[in-house]
GROMACS .gro file of C-alpha atoms in nm:
model
  196
    1GLU     CA    1   7.308   5.806  10.012
    2ARG     CA    2   7.672   5.856  10.155
    3LEU     CA    3   7.741   6.227  10.094
    4GLY     CA    4   7.381   6.388  10.087
    5THR     CA    5   7.321   6.711   9.889
    6ARG     CA    6   7.669   6.762   9.740
    7TYR     CA    7   7.612   7.143   9.638
    8TYR     CA    8   7.375   7.392   9.722
    9HIS     CA    9   7.307   7.745   9.830
   10PHE     CA   10   7.122   7.954  10.118
   11ARG     CA   11   7.076   8.322  10.153
   12TYR     CA   12   7.079   8.445  10.520
   13LYS     CA   13   7.061   8.839  10.602
   14ASP     CA   14   7.083   8.899  10.260
   15VAL     CA   15   7.417   8.740  10.216
   16LEU     CA   16   7.415   8.450   9.970
   17PHE     CA   17   7.638   8.128  10.069
   18LEU     CA   18   7.749   7.890   9.806
   19VAL     CA   19   7.865   7.547   9.884
   20LEU     CA   20   8.047   7.380   9.578
   21ASP     CA   21   8.124   7.041   9.543
   22THR     CA   22   8.480   6.985   9.375
   23ASP     CA   23   8.482   6.640   9.359
   24ASP     CA   24   8.194   6.625   9.088
   25HIS     CA   25   8.247   6.304   8.920
   26THR     CA   26   8.049   6.030   8.824
   27LEU     CA   27   7.983   5.766   9.054
   28GLU     CA   28   8.191   5.537   8.909
   29ARG     CA   29   8.491   5.763   8.875
   30MET     CA   30   8.436   5.856   9.250
   31ALA     CA   31   8.459   5.488   9.375
   32GLU     CA   32   8.802   5.469   9.146
   33ILE     CA   33   8.945   5.752   9.309
   34GLU     CA   34   8.830   5.640   9.648
   35GLN     CA   35   9.030   5.327   9.617
   36ILE     CA   36   9.303   5.434   9.469
   37ARG     CA   37   9.301   5.699   9.761
   38ASN     CA   38   9.268   5.409   9.993
   39ASP     CA   39   9.554   5.209   9.828
   40ALA     CA   40   9.785   5.525   9.876
   41MET     CA   41   9.676   5.543  10.264
   42ASP     CA   42   9.757   5.206  10.325
   43VAL     CA   43  10.114   5.282  10.207
   44ILE     CA   44  10.140   5.604  10.424
   45ASP     CA   45  10.015   5.356  10.701
   46THR     CA   46  10.304   5.135  10.666
   47ALA     CA   47  10.595   5.324  10.516
   48GLY     CA   48  10.489   5.693  10.652
   49TRP     CA   49  10.402   6.012  10.466
   50ALA     CA   50  10.772   6.005  10.284
   51ALA     CA   51  10.596   5.766  10.052
   52PHE     CA   52  10.313   5.935   9.953
   53PRO     CA   53  10.477   6.108   9.633
   54MET     CA   54  10.545   5.708   9.502
   55THR     CA   55  10.158   5.647   9.514
   56ALA     CA   56   9.914   5.645   9.222
   57TYR     CA   57   9.691   5.891   9.433
   58TYR     CA   58   9.973   6.145   9.444
   59ASP     CA   59   9.976   6.237   9.072
   60LEU     CA   60   9.626   6.207   9.039
   61PRO     CA   61   9.484   6.530   8.890
   62GLU     CA   62   9.152   6.516   9.092
   63ARG     CA   63   9.360   6.499   9.424
   64SER     CA   64   9.460   6.862   9.347
   65THR     CA   65   9.211   7.074   9.220
   66GLY     CA   66   8.899   6.844   9.184
   67ASN     CA   67   8.629   6.882   8.903
   68ILE     CA   68   8.288   7.078   8.863
   69GLY     CA   69   8.059   6.934   8.627
   70SER     CA   70   7.847   7.158   8.368
   71GLU     CA   71   7.528   7.046   8.580
   72GLN     CA   72   7.659   7.218   8.907
   73THR     CA   73   7.777   7.507   8.703
   74GLU     CA   74   7.450   7.564   8.554
   75TYR     CA   75   7.273   7.545   8.895
   76PHE     CA   76   7.509   7.805   9.046
   77LEU     CA   77   7.483   8.040   8.734
   78ASP     CA   78   7.085   8.036   8.769
   79VAL     CA   79   7.137   8.096   9.159
   80LEU     CA   80   7.321   8.393   9.095
   81ASN     CA   81   7.072   8.530   8.820
   82LYS     CA   82   6.816   8.514   9.076
   83ASN     CA   83   6.987   8.697   9.360
   84LYS     CA   84   7.151   8.996   9.209
   85GLN     CA   85   7.100   9.197   9.517
   86VAL     CA   86   7.264   9.058   9.775
   87ARG     CA   87   7.546   9.233   9.998
   88HIS     CA   88   7.810   8.981   9.967
   89VAL     CA   89   7.864   8.612   9.829
   90PHE     CA   90   8.071   8.343  10.008
   91LEU     CA   91   8.198   8.061   9.826
   92PHE     CA   92   8.277   7.745  10.022
   93MET     CA   93   8.467   7.419   9.850
   94HIS     CA   94   8.714   7.171   9.922
   95LYS     CA   95   8.994   7.216   9.649
   96PRO     CA   96   9.144   7.485   9.463
   97ILE     CA   97   8.936   7.440   9.155
   98TRP     CA   98   9.073   7.721   8.972
   99GLU     CA   99   9.474   7.593   8.962
  100GLN     CA  100   9.322   7.327   8.760
  101GLU     CA  101   9.460   7.366   8.407
  102ASP     CA  102   9.232   7.464   8.132
  103GLU     CA  103   8.975   7.482   8.417
  104GLN     CA  104   8.596   7.551   8.213
  105GLN     CA  105   8.327   7.544   8.452
  106PHE     CA  106   8.447   7.745   8.800
  107SER     CA  107   8.550   8.009   8.522
  108GLN     CA  108   8.193   8.081   8.413
  109ILE     CA  109   8.095   8.099   8.780
  110GLU     CA  110   8.393   8.388   8.833
  111GLU     CA  111   8.243   8.530   8.542
  112ALA     CA  112   7.907   8.556   8.675
  113LEU     CA  113   8.060   8.688   9.007
  114THR     CA  114   8.219   9.002   8.866
  115THR     CA  115   7.950   9.238   8.979
  116TYR     CA  116   7.934   9.078   9.317
  117ASP     CA  117   8.139   9.137   9.637
  118TYR     CA  118   8.251   8.782   9.720
  119THR     CA  119   8.469   8.575   9.919
  120VAL     CA  120   8.617   8.217   9.858
  121PHE     CA  121   8.702   7.997  10.116
  122HIS     CA  122   8.858   7.645  10.039
  123GLY     CA  123   9.055   7.389  10.240
  124HIS     CA  124   9.231   7.066  10.127
  125THR     CA  125   9.610   7.165  10.158
  126HIS     CA  126   9.588   7.212  10.540
  127VAL     CA  127   9.788   7.533  10.503
  128TYR     CA  128   9.642   7.888  10.563
  129LYS     CA  129   9.724   8.121  10.267
  130HIS     CA  130   9.537   8.433  10.187
  131THR     CA  131   9.523   8.508   9.791
  132LYS     CA  132   9.354   8.809   9.627
  133ARG     CA  133   9.265   8.659   9.282
  134LYS     CA  134   9.038   8.913   9.053
  135GLY     CA  135   9.020   9.150   9.339
  136HIS     CA  136   8.874   8.917   9.596
  137ASP     CA  137   8.964   8.742   9.900
  138TYR     CA  138   9.078   8.353   9.822
  139ILE     CA  139   9.136   8.221  10.156
  140ASN     CA  140   9.298   7.863  10.208
  141LEU     CA  141   9.198   7.766  10.519
  142SER     CA  142   9.415   7.550  10.760
  143THR     CA  143   9.267   7.227  10.956
  144THR     CA  144   9.044   7.175  11.242
  145GLY     CA  145   9.195   6.876  11.386
  146GLY     CA  146   9.371   6.753  11.066
  147VAL     CA  147   9.704   6.652  10.945
  148GLN     CA  148   9.948   6.911  11.063
  149LEU     CA  149  10.250   7.025  10.814
  150PRO     CA  150  10.493   7.162  11.025
  151GLU     CA  151  10.753   7.230  10.754
  152GLU     CA  152  10.480   7.463  10.609
  153ASP     CA  153  10.408   7.814  10.728
  154ARG     CA  154  10.072   7.871  10.877
  155SER     CA  155   9.992   7.478  10.912
  156MET     CA  156   9.762   7.511  11.236
  157ASP     CA  157   9.437   7.420  11.371
  158GLN     CA  158   9.210   7.720  11.358
  159ALA     CA  159   8.854   7.829  11.301
  160VAL     CA  160   8.758   8.153  11.131
  161LEU     CA  161   8.499   8.403  11.252
  162VAL     CA  162   8.344   8.603  10.992
  163THR     CA  163   8.145   8.932  11.052
  164VAL     CA  164   7.966   9.082  10.780
  165ASP     CA  165   7.836   9.450  10.860
  166GLU     CA  166   7.910   9.759  10.615
  167GLU     CA  167   8.229   9.561  10.508
  168VAL     CA  168   8.324   9.189  10.589
  169SER     CA  169   8.567   9.115  10.863
  170ILE     CA  170   8.747   8.811  10.888
  171ALA     CA  171   8.944   8.698  11.189
  172ASN     CA  172   9.148   8.384  11.270
  173LEU     CA  173   9.111   8.222  11.588
  174LEU     CA  174   9.392   8.006  11.703
  175MET     CA  175   9.477   7.827  12.005
  176GLU     CA  176   9.744   8.113  12.076
  177GLY     CA  177   9.543   8.417  11.963
  178ILE     CA  178   9.390   8.573  11.680
  179LEU     CA  179   9.509   8.626  11.289
  180ASP     CA  180   9.383   8.867  11.041
  181LYS     CA  181   9.232   8.773  10.662
  182THR     CA  182   9.630   8.750  10.548
  183GLY     CA  183   9.736   8.515  10.842
  184HIS     CA  184   9.895   8.782  11.032
  185ILE     CA  185   9.872   8.951  11.357
  186PRO     CA  186   9.638   9.254  11.309
  187LEU     CA  187   9.756   9.607  11.314
  188ASP     CA  188  10.096   9.515  11.240
  189GLY     CA  189  10.155   9.265  11.549
  190ASP     CA  190  10.393   9.073  11.347
  191SER     CA  191  10.654   9.312  11.400
  192LEU     CA  192  10.574   9.356  11.770
  193VAL     CA  193  10.513   9.009  11.876
  194PHE     CA  194  10.728   8.712  11.822
  195GLU     CA  195  10.547   8.392  11.730
  196LYS     CA  196  10.661   8.017  11.821
   0.00000   0.00000   0.00000
């Protein structure tokens, strides 16, 4: 009732979109995690972000990489099996589930994707980062108004423009200008333009 449909897919112009839930826990565990998080936020409100590492939430495995359950995995394996002829697949999720030690469920989805062209978008860390994984783009989006981390490179407010023609083109739109999918100024602009 609170979150609506937690994972789903749709197909548009022969492109498949998979929206995954990386907080796929039982309702009881979700309530526990939420309480632990709320307690941590109370500490941050009174003592500041420097106190965050001392909270129980900081070390919680679910905070970093989340979880994908077997029911969700089966759902997406079935979706991929029924959509073999798409031009491209985009995956959207909050947390980088593949960074979880001994992760099993998302590995099965990645294995099923080996015959597809695909791109993964995720968030959670508030820092933009482009990674090549298994020969595909895995893009950690920054924020659209969230907490900024000035000590981190590419902590920025952004929107991403994705165009699908013969190939996928990704541009990052900033208040100051546009960055390519790797987080750099296009056409070697980093060597020509001095950023703030």
